[in-house]
CSV table of C-alpha atoms in Angstrom, one decimal:
chain,number,residue,atom,x,y,z
A,1257,MET,CA,0.0,0.0,0.0
A,1258,GLN,CA,1.0,3.6,-0.4
A,1259,ARG,CA,0.6,6.4,2.2
A,1260,SER,CA,1.4,10.0,1.8
A,1261,LEU,CA,3.8,11.7,4.2
A,1262,ASP,CA,4.0,15.3,5.0
A,1263,SER,CA,7.1,16.8,3.5
A,1264,THR,CA,8.1,18.3,6.9
A,1265,THR,CA,8.6,14.7,8.1
A,1266,LEU,CA,11.6,14.5,5.9
A,1267,GLU,CA,13.1,17.9,6.9
A,1268,GLY,CA,16.8,17.5,7.6
A,1269,CYS,CA,17.5,14.8,5.1
A,1270,GLY,CA,19.7,17.1,3.2
A,1271,GLY,CA,17.8,18.0,0.0
A,1272,ASP,CA,18.8,15.9,-3.0
A,1273,GLY,CA,19.9,12.5,-1.7
A,1274,VAL,CA,19.2,8.9,-0.9
A,1275,PHE,CA,19.2,7.7,2.7
A,1276,LEU,CA,19.2,4.0,3.6
A,1277,ASP,CA,18.4,2.9,7.2
A,1278,PHE,CA,19.2,-0.7,8.2
A,1279,ALA,CA,16.8,-1.2,11.1
A,1280,PRO,CA,15.8,-4.4,13.0
A,1281,LYS,CA,12.4,-4.3,14.6
A,1282,ARG,CA,13.8,-3.4,18.0
A,1283,VAL,CA,15.1,0.0,16.9
A,1284,LEU,CA,15.8,2.4,19.7
A,1285,GLY,CA,17.6,5.1,17.9
A,1286,LEU,CA,19.8,6.2,15.0
A,1287,ARG,CA,23.3,7.4,15.8
A,1288,ARG,CA,25.0,8.7,12.6
A,1289,ALA,CA,24.8,8.7,8.9
A,1290,ALA,CA,27.0,9.9,6.1
A,1291,ILE,CA,26.6,11.6,2.7
A,1292,PHE,CA,28.9,11.4,-0.2
A,1293,GLU,CA,28.9,13.0,-3.6
A,1294,GLN,CA,29.0,11.2,-7.0
A,1295,GLY,CA,28.9,13.5,-9.9
A,1296,THR,CA,25.8,15.8,-9.7
A,1297,ALA,CA,23.9,13.6,-7.3
A,1298,VAL,CA,24.3,13.5,-3.5
A,1299,TYR,CA,23.6,10.3,-1.6
A,1300,SER,CA,23.1,9.7,2.1
A,1301,LEU,CA,23.8,6.3,3.5
A,1302,GLY,CA,23.4,5.2,7.1
A,1303,MET,CA,23.6,1.7,8.5
A,1304,ASP,CA,22.7,2.0,12.2
A,1305,ILE,CA,21.4,-0.8,14.4
A,1306,LYS,CA,20.5,-0.2,18.0
A,1307,LEU,CA,20.3,-3.3,20.0
A,1308,ASN,CA,21.0,-3.3,23.8
A,1309,GLY,CA,23.5,-0.5,23.5
A,1310,GLY,CA,23.9,0.3,19.9
A,1311,CYS,CA,25.8,-0.2,16.7
A,1312,SER,CA,26.7,2.7,14.5
A,1313,ALA,CA,28.3,1.9,11.1
A,1314,THR,CA,29.2,4.6,8.6
A,1315,PRO,CA,30.7,4.6,5.1
A,1316,ARG,CA,34.4,5.6,5.1
A,1317,HIS,CA,34.1,8.1,2.2
A,1318,GLY,CA,32.6,11.6,1.9
A,1319,ARG,CA,31.3,14.3,4.2
A,1320,HIS,CA,29.6,13.2,7.4
A,1321,LEU,CA,26.2,14.5,8.5
A,1322,TRP,CA,24.3,13.9,11.7
A,1323,LEU,CA,20.6,13.3,10.9
A,1324,PRO,CA,18.0,14.0,13.5
A,1325,PHE,CA,16.5,11.0,15.1
A,1326,SER,CA,13.0,12.4,14.6
A,1327,VAL,CA,13.4,11.9,10.8
A,1328,ILE,CA,14.5,8.2,11.0
A,1329,GLY,CA,12.2,7.5,13.9
A,1330,SER,CA,9.2,8.8,12.0
A,1331,LEU,CA,10.0,6.7,8.9
A,1332,ASN,CA,10.6,3.6,11.0
A,1333,GLY,CA,7.7,4.3,13.3
A,1334,VAL,CA,5.1,4.7,10.5
A,1335,HIS,CA,6.2,1.4,9.0
A,1336,MET,CA,5.9,-0.4,12.3
A,1337,PHE,CA,2.5,1.3,13.0
A,1338,GLY,CA,1.3,-0.3,9.7
A,1339,GLN,CA,2.6,-3.7,10.7
A,1340,ASN,CA,0.8,-3.5,14.0
A,1341,LEU,CA,-2.4,-3.0,12.0
A,1342,GLU,CA,-1.5,-5.9,9.7
A,1343,MET,CA,-0.9,-3.5,6.9
A,1344,GLN,CA,2.3,-3.4,4.8
A,1345,LEU,CA,3.6,0.1,4.0
A,1346,SER,CA,5.8,-0.3,0.9
A,1347,SER,CA,6.3,3.2,-0.5
A,1348,ALA,CA,5.2,6.9,-0.2
A,1349,ARG,CA,5.8,10.1,-2.0
A,1350,THR,CA,6.1,13.7,-0.9
A,1351,GLU,CA,6.3,16.8,-3.2
A,1352,ASN,CA,10.0,16.1,-3.8
A,1353,THR,CA,10.9,12.8,-2.2
A,1354,THR,CA,10.1,9.1,-2.8
A,1355,VAL,CA,10.4,6.7,0.1
A,1356,VAL,CA,10.5,2.9,-0.1
A,1357,TRP,CA,10.5,0.4,2.8
A,1358,LYS,CA,11.4,-3.3,2.5
A,1359,SER,CA,11.7,-5.9,5.2
A,1360,PHE,CA,13.9,-9.0,5.0
A,1361,HIS,CA,13.4,-12.3,6.9
A,1362,ASP,CA,11.1,-10.5,9.4
A,1363,SER,CA,14.2,-9.1,11.0
A,1364,ILE,CA,15.8,-6.2,9.1
A,1365,THR,CA,14.0,-3.3,7.4
A,1366,LEU,CA,15.7,-1.2,4.8
A,1367,ILE,CA,14.5,2.3,4.0
A,1368,VAL,CA,15.6,4.3,0.9
A,1369,LEU,CA,14.8,8.0,0.2
A,1370,SER,CA,15.4,9.5,-3.2
A,1371,SER,CA,14.7,13.0,-4.5
A,1372,GLU,CA,15.4,12.1,-8.1
A,1373,VAL,CA,12.5,13.4,-10.2
A,1374,GLY,CA,10.2,10.6,-11.5
A,1375,ILE,CA,12.2,7.7,-9.9
A,1376,SER,CA,10.1,4.5,-9.8
A,1377,GLU,CA,9.4,2.3,-6.8
A,1378,LEU,CA,10.7,-0.7,-8.9
A,1379,ARG,CA,14.2,0.9,-9.1
A,1380,LEU,CA,14.3,1.6,-5.4
A,1381,GLU,CA,13.0,-1.8,-4.4
A,1382,ARG,CA,15.7,-3.5,-6.5
A,1383,LEU,CA,18.3,-1.3,-5.0
A,1384,LEU,CA,17.3,-2.5,-1.5
A,1385,GLN,CA,17.4,-6.1,-2.7
A,1386,MET,CA,20.9,-5.6,-3.9
A,1387,VAL,CA,21.9,-3.8,-0.7
A,1388,PHE,CA,20.6,-6.7,1.5
A,1389,GLY,CA,22.2,-9.2,-0.9
A,1390,ALA,CA,25.6,-7.4,-0.5
A,1391,MET,CA,25.2,-7.6,3.3
A,1392,VAL,CA,24.5,-11.3,3.2
A,1393,LEU,CA,27.2,-12.0,0.7
A,1394,LEU,CA,29.9,-10.5,3.0
A,1395,VAL,CA,28.5,-11.0,6.5
A,1396,GLY,CA,26.2,-14.0,6.3
A,1397,LEU,CA,22.5,-14.3,7.0
A,1398,GLU,CA,22.9,-15.7,10.5
A,1399,GLU,CA,24.8,-12.6,11.6
A,1400,LEU,CA,22.1,-10.3,10.3
A,1401,THR,CA,19.1,-12.1,11.6
A,1402,ASN,CA,20.5,-13.4,15.0
A,1403,ILE,CA,22.8,-10.6,16.3
A,1404,ARG,CA,24.9,-11.9,19.1
A,1405,ASN,CA,27.8,-9.4,19.2
A,1406,VAL,CA,27.0,-5.8,18.2
A,1407,GLU,CA,30.6,-4.7,18.0
A,1408,ARG,CA,31.6,-7.6,15.8
A,1409,LEU,CA,28.6,-6.9,13.4
A,1410,LYS,CA,29.7,-3.3,13.3
A,1411,LYS,CA,33.1,-4.3,12.2
A,1412,ASP,CA,32.0,-7.0,9.8
A,1413,LEU,CA,29.6,-4.6,8.0
A,1414,ARG,CA,32.4,-2.4,6.9
A,1415,ALA,CA,33.4,-5.0,4.3
A,1416,SER,CA,30.1,-4.3,2.5
A,1417,TYR,CA,30.5,-0.5,2.2
A,1418,CYS,CA,32.5,-0.5,-1.0
A,1419,LEU,CA,30.0,-2.7,-2.8
A,1420,ILE,CA,27.0,-0.8,-1.5
A,1421,ASP,CA,28.6,2.5,-2.5
A,1422,SER,CA,29.0,1.2,-6.0
A,1423,PHE,CA,25.2,0.6,-6.3
A,1424,LEU,CA,24.6,4.3,-5.4
A,1425,GLY,CA,27.2,5.7,-7.8
A,1426,ASP,CA,27.0,6.2,-11.5
A,1427,SER,CA,28.0,2.6,-12.3
A,1428,GLU,CA,28.7,1.4,-15.9
A,1429,LEU,CA,26.9,-1.8,-15.0
A,1430,ILE,CA,23.2,-2.4,-14.9
A,1431,GLY,CA,22.8,-5.8,-13.3
A,1432,ASP,CA,21.7,-4.1,-10.0
A,1433,LEU,CA,18.5,-2.9,-11.8
A,1434,THR,CA,17.9,-5.8,-14.3
A,1435,GLN,CA,18.9,-8.6,-11.9
A,1436,CYS,CA,20.8,-10.1,-14.9
A,1437,VAL,CA,24.5,-10.7,-15.1
A,1438,ASP,CA,26.4,-8.1,-17.0
A,1439,CYS,CA,28.3,-9.9,-19.8
A,1440,VAL,CA,30.6,-9.1,-22.7
A,1441,ILE,CA,31.2,-11.0,-26.0
A,1442,PRO,CA,34.8,-11.8,-26.6
A,1443,PRO,CA,36.1,-12.1,-30.1
A,1444,GLU,CA,37.5,-15.6,-29.5
A,1445,GLY,CA,35.1,-16.9,-27.0
A,1446,SER,CA,35.4,-20.6,-27.9
A,1447,LEU,CA,39.1,-20.6,-27.1
A,1448,LEU,CA,38.6,-18.9,-23.8
A,1449,GLN,CA,35.7,-21.3,-22.9
A,1450,GLU,CA,37.8,-24.4,-23.7
A,1451,ALA,CA,40.7,-23.1,-21.5
A,1452,LEU,CA,38.3,-22.2,-18.7
A,1453,SER,CA,36.7,-25.7,-18.6
A,1454,GLY,CA,40.2,-27.3,-18.6
A,1455,PHE,CA,41.4,-25.0,-15.9
A,1456,ALA,CA,38.3,-25.7,-13.7
A,1457,GLU,CA,38.9,-29.5,-14.1
A,1458,ALA,CA,42.6,-29.1,-13.2
A,1459,VAL,CA,41.9,-27.2,-9.9
A,1460,GLY,CA,38.8,-29.3,-9.0
A,1461,THR,CA,36.0,-26.7,-8.9
A,1462,ALA,CA,32.9,-26.3,-11.1
A,1463,PHE,CA,32.6,-22.6,-10.5
A,1464,VAL,CA,35.1,-20.5,-12.6
A,1465,SER,CA,34.7,-17.3,-14.6
A,1466,LEU,CA,36.7,-14.7,-16.4
A,1467,VAL,CA,35.6,-11.1,-15.4
A,1468,VAL,CA,36.6,-7.8,-17.0
A,1469,SER,CA,35.7,-4.6,-15.2
A,1470,GLY,CA,32.8,-6.4,-13.3
A,1471,ARG,CA,31.4,-8.1,-16.5
A,1472,VAL,CA,31.6,-11.8,-17.2
A,1473,VAL,CA,33.6,-12.7,-20.3
A,1474,ALA,CA,33.2,-16.5,-20.0
A,1475,ALA,CA,32.1,-18.9,-17.3
A,1476,THR,CA,31.7,-22.6,-16.6
A,1477,GLU,CA,28.3,-24.2,-16.6
A,1478,GLY,CA,28.5,-24.4,-12.8
A,1479,TRP,CA,29.1,-20.7,-12.5
A,1480,TRP,CA,26.1,-19.9,-14.8
A,1481,ARG,CA,23.9,-22.1,-12.6
A,1482,LEU,CA,24.5,-19.8,-9.6
A,1483,GLY,CA,21.2,-18.3,-8.4
A,1484,THR,CA,20.1,-14.7,-8.0
A,1485,PRO,CA,21.5,-12.5,-6.5
A,1486,GLU,CA,25.0,-14.0,-6.2
A,1487,ALA,CA,25.3,-14.5,-9.9
A,1488,VAL,CA,25.1,-10.7,-10.2
A,1489,LEU,CA,26.9,-9.8,-7.0
A,1490,LEU,CA,30.1,-11.8,-7.4
A,1491,PRO,CA,31.4,-10.2,-10.6
A,1492,TRP,CA,30.1,-6.8,-9.3
A,1493,LEU,CA,32.1,-7.3,-6.1
A,1494,VAL,CA,35.3,-8.2,-8.1
A,1495,GLY,CA,34.9,-5.1,-10.2
A,1496,SER,CA,34.4,-2.9,-7.1
A,1497,LEU,CA,37.5,-4.0,-5.2
A,1498,PRO,CA,40.9,-2.3,-5.5
A,1499,PRO,CA,43.3,-4.0,-7.9
A,1500,GLN,CA,45.2,-6.9,-6.4
A,1501,THR,CA,47.3,-9.7,-7.9
A,1502,ALA,CA,45.5,-12.4,-6.0
A,1503,ARG,CA,42.7,-12.7,-3.4
A,1504,ASP,CA,41.3,-15.3,-1.1
A,1505,TYR,CA,37.9,-13.8,-0.1
A,1506,PRO,CA,35.3,-15.4,2.1
A,1507,VAL,CA,31.7,-15.0,0.7
A,1508,TYR,CA,28.3,-16.3,1.4
A,1509,LEU,CA,25.8,-17.1,-1.3
A,1510,PRO,CA,22.5,-15.3,-0.5
A,1511,HIS,CA,20.5,-17.8,-2.5
A,1512,GLY,CA,22.6,-21.0,-2.5
A,1513,SER,CA,24.5,-20.9,0.9
A,1514,PRO,CA,23.5,-17.9,3.0
A,1515,THR,CA,24.9,-19.3,6.3
A,1516,VAL,CA,28.0,-21.4,5.2
A,1517,PRO,CA,30.8,-19.4,3.7
A,1518,HIS,CA,32.7,-20.3,0.5
A,1519,ARG,CA,36.1,-19.0,-0.8
A,1520,LEU,CA,36.2,-16.6,-3.7
A,1521,LEU,CA,39.6,-16.8,-5.3
A,1522,THR,CA,40.6,-14.1,-7.8
A,1523,LEU,CA,43.8,-14.1,-9.9
A,1524,THR,CA,44.7,-11.1,-12.1
A,1525,LEU,CA,45.7,-12.2,-15.6
A,1526,LEU,CA,45.9,-8.7,-17.1
A,1527,PRO,CA,44.9,-5.2,-15.7
A,1528,SER,CA,41.1,-5.3,-15.0
A,1529,LEU,CA,40.9,-8.9,-16.3
A,1530,GLU,CA,40.5,-11.4,-13.5
A,1531,LEU,CA,40.1,-15.2,-13.1
A,1532,CYS,CA,37.5,-16.0,-10.4
A,1533,LEU,CA,37.0,-19.3,-8.7
A,1534,LEU,CA,34.3,-20.3,-6.1
A,1535,CYS,CA,35.4,-23.2,-4.0
A,1536,GLY,CA,35.6,-24.8,-0.6
A,1537,PRO,CA,38.6,-25.3,1.7
A,1538,SER,CA,40.8,-26.5,-1.3
A,1539,PRO,CA,42.7,-25.7,-3.4
A,1540,PRO,CA,45.1,-23.4,-1.6
A,1541,LEU,CA,45.8,-20.1,-3.4
A,1542,SER,CA,49.5,-21.0,-3.6
A,1543,GLN,CA,48.7,-24.0,-5.7
A,1544,LEU,CA,47.1,-21.9,-8.4
A,1545,TYR,CA,49.7,-19.2,-8.8
A,1546,PRO,CA,51.8,-19.1,-10.8
A,1547,GLN,CA,52.3,-22.7,-12.2
A,1548,LEU,CA,48.7,-23.4,-13.3
A,1549,LEU,CA,48.2,-19.9,-14.6
A,1550,GLU,CA,51.2,-20.1,-16.9
A,1551,ARG,CA,50.2,-23.5,-18.2
A,1552,TRP,CA,46.6,-22.6,-19.1
A,1553,TRP,CA,46.7,-18.9,-19.8
A,1554,GLN,CA,50.1,-18.0,-21.2
A,1555,PRO,CA,49.3,-19.5,-24.6
A,1556,LEU,CA,46.1,-17.3,-24.8
A,1557,LEU,CA,47.7,-14.0,-24.0
A,1558,ASP,CA,46.5,-12.4,-27.3
A,1559,PRO,CA,42.9,-13.5,-26.9
A,1560,LEU,CA,43.0,-12.3,-23.3
A,1561,ARG,CA,44.3,-8.9,-24.4
A,1562,ALA,CA,41.4,-8.6,-26.8
A,1563,CYS,CA,39.0,-8.7,-23.9
A,1564,LEU,CA,40.3,-5.6,-22.2
A,1565,PRO,CA,38.5,-3.0,-24.4
A,1566,LEU,CA,35.2,-5.0,-23.9
A,1567,GLY,CA,34.6,-3.5,-20.5
A,1568,PRO,CA,32.8,-0.4,-21.7
A,1569,ARG,CA,31.8,-1.6,-25.2
A,1570,ALA,CA,30.6,-5.2,-24.4
A,1571,LEU,CA,30.7,-6.1,-28.1
A,1572,PRO,CA,33.7,-7.1,-30.3
A,1573,SER,CA,35.2,-4.3,-32.3
A,1574,GLY,CA,34.3,-6.0,-35.5
A,1575,PHE,CA,30.6,-6.0,-34.7
A,1576,ARG,CA,28.9,-3.1,-36.5
A,1577,LEU,CA,25.9,-1.3,-35.1
A,1578,HIS,CA,23.7,1.2,-36.9
A,1579,THR,CA,25.2,4.7,-36.7
A,1580,ASP,CA,22.0,6.1,-35.0
A,1581,ILE,CA,22.5,3.8,-32.0
A,1582,LEU,CA,23.9,5.7,-29.0
A,1583,GLY,CA,23.4,2.9,-26.5
A,1584,LEU,CA,21.7,-0.5,-26.1
A,1585,LEU,CA,20.6,-3.0,-23.4
A,1586,LEU,CA,19.9,-6.6,-24.5
A,1587,LEU,CA,18.4,-9.0,-21.9
A,1588,HIS,CA,18.0,-12.7,-22.1
A,1589,LEU,CA,15.1,-13.2,-19.7
A,1590,GLU,CA,15.6,-16.9,-19.1
A,1591,LEU,CA,19.4,-17.1,-18.9
A,1592,LYS,CA,19.4,-13.9,-16.7
A,1593,ARG,CA,22.2,-12.3,-18.7
A,1594,CYS,CA,22.5,-8.9,-20.4
A,1595,LEU,CA,24.7,-6.8,-22.6
A,1596,PHE,CA,24.8,-3.1,-21.8
A,1597,THR,CA,26.8,-0.4,-23.6
A,1598,VAL,CA,26.7,3.3,-24.3
A,1599,GLU,CA,30.0,3.3,-26.2
A,1600,PRO,CA,28.8,3.4,-29.8
A,1601,LEU,CA,29.5,6.9,-31.2
A,1602,GLY,CA,30.9,8.0,-27.9
A,1603,ASP,CA,32.0,11.3,-29.2
A,1604,LYS,CA,28.4,12.6,-29.7
A,1605,GLU,CA,25.9,14.0,-27.2
A,1606,PRO,CA,24.5,13.1,-24.8
A,1607,SER,CA,27.4,12.1,-22.6
A,1608,PRO,CA,27.9,8.4,-21.5
A,1609,GLU,CA,26.6,9.2,-18.0
A,1610,GLN,CA,23.4,10.7,-19.5
A,1611,ARG,CA,23.0,7.8,-21.8
A,1612,ARG,CA,23.2,5.3,-19.0
A,1613,ARG,CA,20.7,7.3,-17.0
A,1614,LEU,CA,18.3,7.5,-19.9
A,1615,LEU,CA,18.4,3.7,-20.6
A,1616,ARG,CA,18.1,2.9,-16.9
A,1617,ASN,CA,15.0,5.1,-16.6
A,1618,PHE,CA,13.5,3.7,-19.8
A,1619,TYR,CA,14.1,0.1,-18.5
A,1620,THR,CA,12.1,0.8,-15.4
A,1621,LEU,CA,9.3,2.4,-17.4
A,1622,VAL,CA,8.9,-0.5,-19.9
A,1623,THR,CA,9.4,-3.2,-17.2
A,1624,SER,CA,6.8,-1.8,-14.9
A,1625,THR,CA,4.3,-0.4,-17.4
A,1626,HIS,CA,4.5,-1.9,-20.9
A,1627,PHE,CA,5.7,-5.4,-20.6
A,1628,PRO,CA,4.4,-8.1,-18.2
A,1629,PRO,CA,6.4,-9.5,-15.3
A,1630,GLU,CA,9.5,-11.4,-16.5
A,1631,PRO,CA,9.0,-14.7,-14.8
A,1632,GLY,CA,6.3,-16.9,-16.3
A,1633,PRO,CA,4.5,-20.2,-15.4
A,1634,PRO,CA,6.6,-23.4,-16.1
A,1635,GLU,CA,4.0,-24.7,-18.6
A,1636,LYS,CA,2.2,-22.7,-21.2
A,1637,THR,CA,-0.7,-23.4,-23.6
A,1638,GLU,CA,-0.2,-23.4,-27.3
A,1639,ASP,CA,-1.9,-20.0,-27.5
A,1640,GLU,CA,0.4,-18.5,-24.9
A,1641,VAL,CA,3.5,-19.9,-26.7
A,1642,TYR,CA,2.3,-18.3,-29.9
A,1643,GLN,CA,1.7,-15.0,-28.1
A,1644,ALA,CA,5.2,-15.1,-26.6
A,1645,GLN,CA,6.7,-15.3,-30.1
A,1646,LEU,CA,4.8,-12.1,-31.3
A,1647,PRO,CA,7.1,-9.1,-31.0
A,1648,ARG,CA,5.9,-6.3,-28.8
A,1649,ALA,CA,7.4,-2.8,-28.9
A,1650,CYS,CA,7.1,0.7,-27.5
A,1651,TYR,CA,9.0,3.9,-28.0
A,1652,LEU,CA,9.6,7.2,-26.3
A,1653,VAL,CA,10.6,10.5,-27.9
A,1654,LEU,CA,12.3,13.0,-25.6
A,1655,GLY,CA,12.1,16.5,-27.0
A,1656,THR,CA,10.2,17.1,-30.3
A,1657,GLU,CA,9.6,14.6,-33.0
A,1658,GLU,CA,11.3,16.8,-35.5
A,1659,PRO,CA,14.4,15.1,-36.9
A,1660,GLY,CA,17.6,16.5,-35.4
A,1661,THR,CA,16.1,17.3,-31.9
A,1662,GLY,CA,15.8,15.3,-28.7
A,1663,VAL,CA,16.6,11.5,-28.5
A,1664,ARG,CA,14.6,8.4,-29.2
A,1665,LEU,CA,14.2,5.3,-27.1
A,1666,VAL,CA,12.6,2.1,-28.3
A,1667,ALA,CA,12.0,-1.3,-26.6
A,1668,LEU,CA,11.3,-4.5,-28.5
A,1669,GLN,CA,10.6,-7.9,-26.9
A,1670,LEU,CA,10.6,-11.1,-28.9
A,1671,GLY,CA,10.4,-14.4,-27.1
A,1672,LEU,CA,13.0,-14.5,-24.3
A,1673,ARG,CA,14.9,-11.5,-25.5
A,1674,ARG,CA,14.2,-7.8,-24.8
A,1675,LEU,CA,16.1,-5.0,-26.5
A,1676,LEU,CA,16.3,-1.4,-25.5
A,1677,LEU,CA,17.9,1.2,-27.8
A,1678,LEU,CA,18.9,4.8,-27.3
A,1679,LEU,CA,18.9,6.5,-30.7
A,1680,SER,CA,20.2,9.8,-32.0
A,1681,PRO,CA,17.9,12.7,-32.9
A,1682,GLN,CA,18.4,12.0,-36.6
A,1683,SER,CA,16.6,8.7,-36.3
A,1684,PRO,CA,13.1,9.0,-37.7
A,1685,THR,CA,10.3,7.8,-35.5
A,1686,HIS,CA,8.6,5.8,-38.2
A,1687,GLY,CA,11.7,3.6,-38.6
A,1688,LEU,CA,12.3,2.9,-34.9
A,1689,ARG,CA,10.7,-0.5,-34.8
A,1690,SER,CA,12.4,-1.7,-38.0
A,1691,LEU,CA,15.8,-0.6,-36.7
A,1692,ALA,CA,15.2,-2.4,-33.4
A,1693,THR,CA,14.0,-5.6,-35.1
A,1694,HIS,CA,17.1,-5.6,-37.3
A,1695,THR,CA,19.4,-5.0,-34.4
A,1696,LEU,CA,17.8,-7.7,-32.3
A,1697,HIS,CA,18.2,-10.3,-35.0
A,1698,ALA,CA,21.8,-9.3,-35.4
A,1699,LEU,CA,22.5,-9.6,-31.6
A,1700,THR,CA,20.5,-12.9,-31.1
A,1701,PRO,CA,23.4,-15.2,-32.0
A,1702,LEU,CA,25.6,-13.5,-29.3
A,1703,LEU,CA,23.2,-13.8,-26.4
């Protein structure tokens, strides 16, 4: 349900910004929060838990701001008031702020505030899902739902700050919103896939992937079978960490193993290109580096180097797109993988940051309004299968429809694939569907 809040309730939240409150049911108070600046947007993030004394955890970067307890108390109080009446308060809007609440495991409630104009509840809900997933990934579900040592939890939560901060910034990835794994298409994918499978067999694990700048280049079948959200979170985590030659990182799998940790091993093959393994107590990191690396990956140095430019572009350099395309998002709804790039014609307006923002906003619009929910029933009738094969499309023109002004956005869904395109002002509106159809057919063999 939605309830309106008086704008004075949010007074003191710092104008433009996002505030997240991590609050178990027995909240007694909020100690401290922090704000940090990313480009033109200002975000506020607080993770404060008060249990029998208190736990105040604050991100390490940015300017710090003390928020009045009345603000957070009001937001948490109105949510708890609804629960006592057996009503679920999920979102509210004021004149210039959107608020979303979400509870997890009947233990922790996350609250997000955003003053971005027109932001959707879908986007904020998925942000909260990713934030909680990041906390489980690095702390474990047991520590979050059954708090025994407040000071230890305070210390452990610091490990998640870098990952959570990356969700709030202007990321080049989009898996946090689509809940699909950000991927790239290497020019020599079969060679890399063969080496990856052989390497996985040699080290004795089924979960191995190649990741460039937080995007999956290639992965074993076991890695692709990872559930949501860990399939999205693991490469995102690797891309958000400072560069390091090798890592042995304990992680929990929010879907597959939320209470028993696994080891995430990462080995840097080239700058921004890392080999990732998910395993148990063995093998030791010393066994992998450098003997096995040289055996399996030294012969593939040139194909590996060809993966480095794929971070921002996602597509091989030889793959040609229409000159009107400024950015694209391709999703495979069953495999939960996506290709996202704003690099084509990068020297033209709007800027890459604006293009990403436009495609993100358009995705939330078409997902919540124009297309039905992505998951479907396991069995479909013949009529439903036929309907699924019929292409559906919608488009949006920002600015006037005169050629040379504004930008065009078009979405096309055919079967299990959905394509979103950001097009230049020169692209005529009557040709949008035809261009999207042609581009989708060209991209289909890749994903």
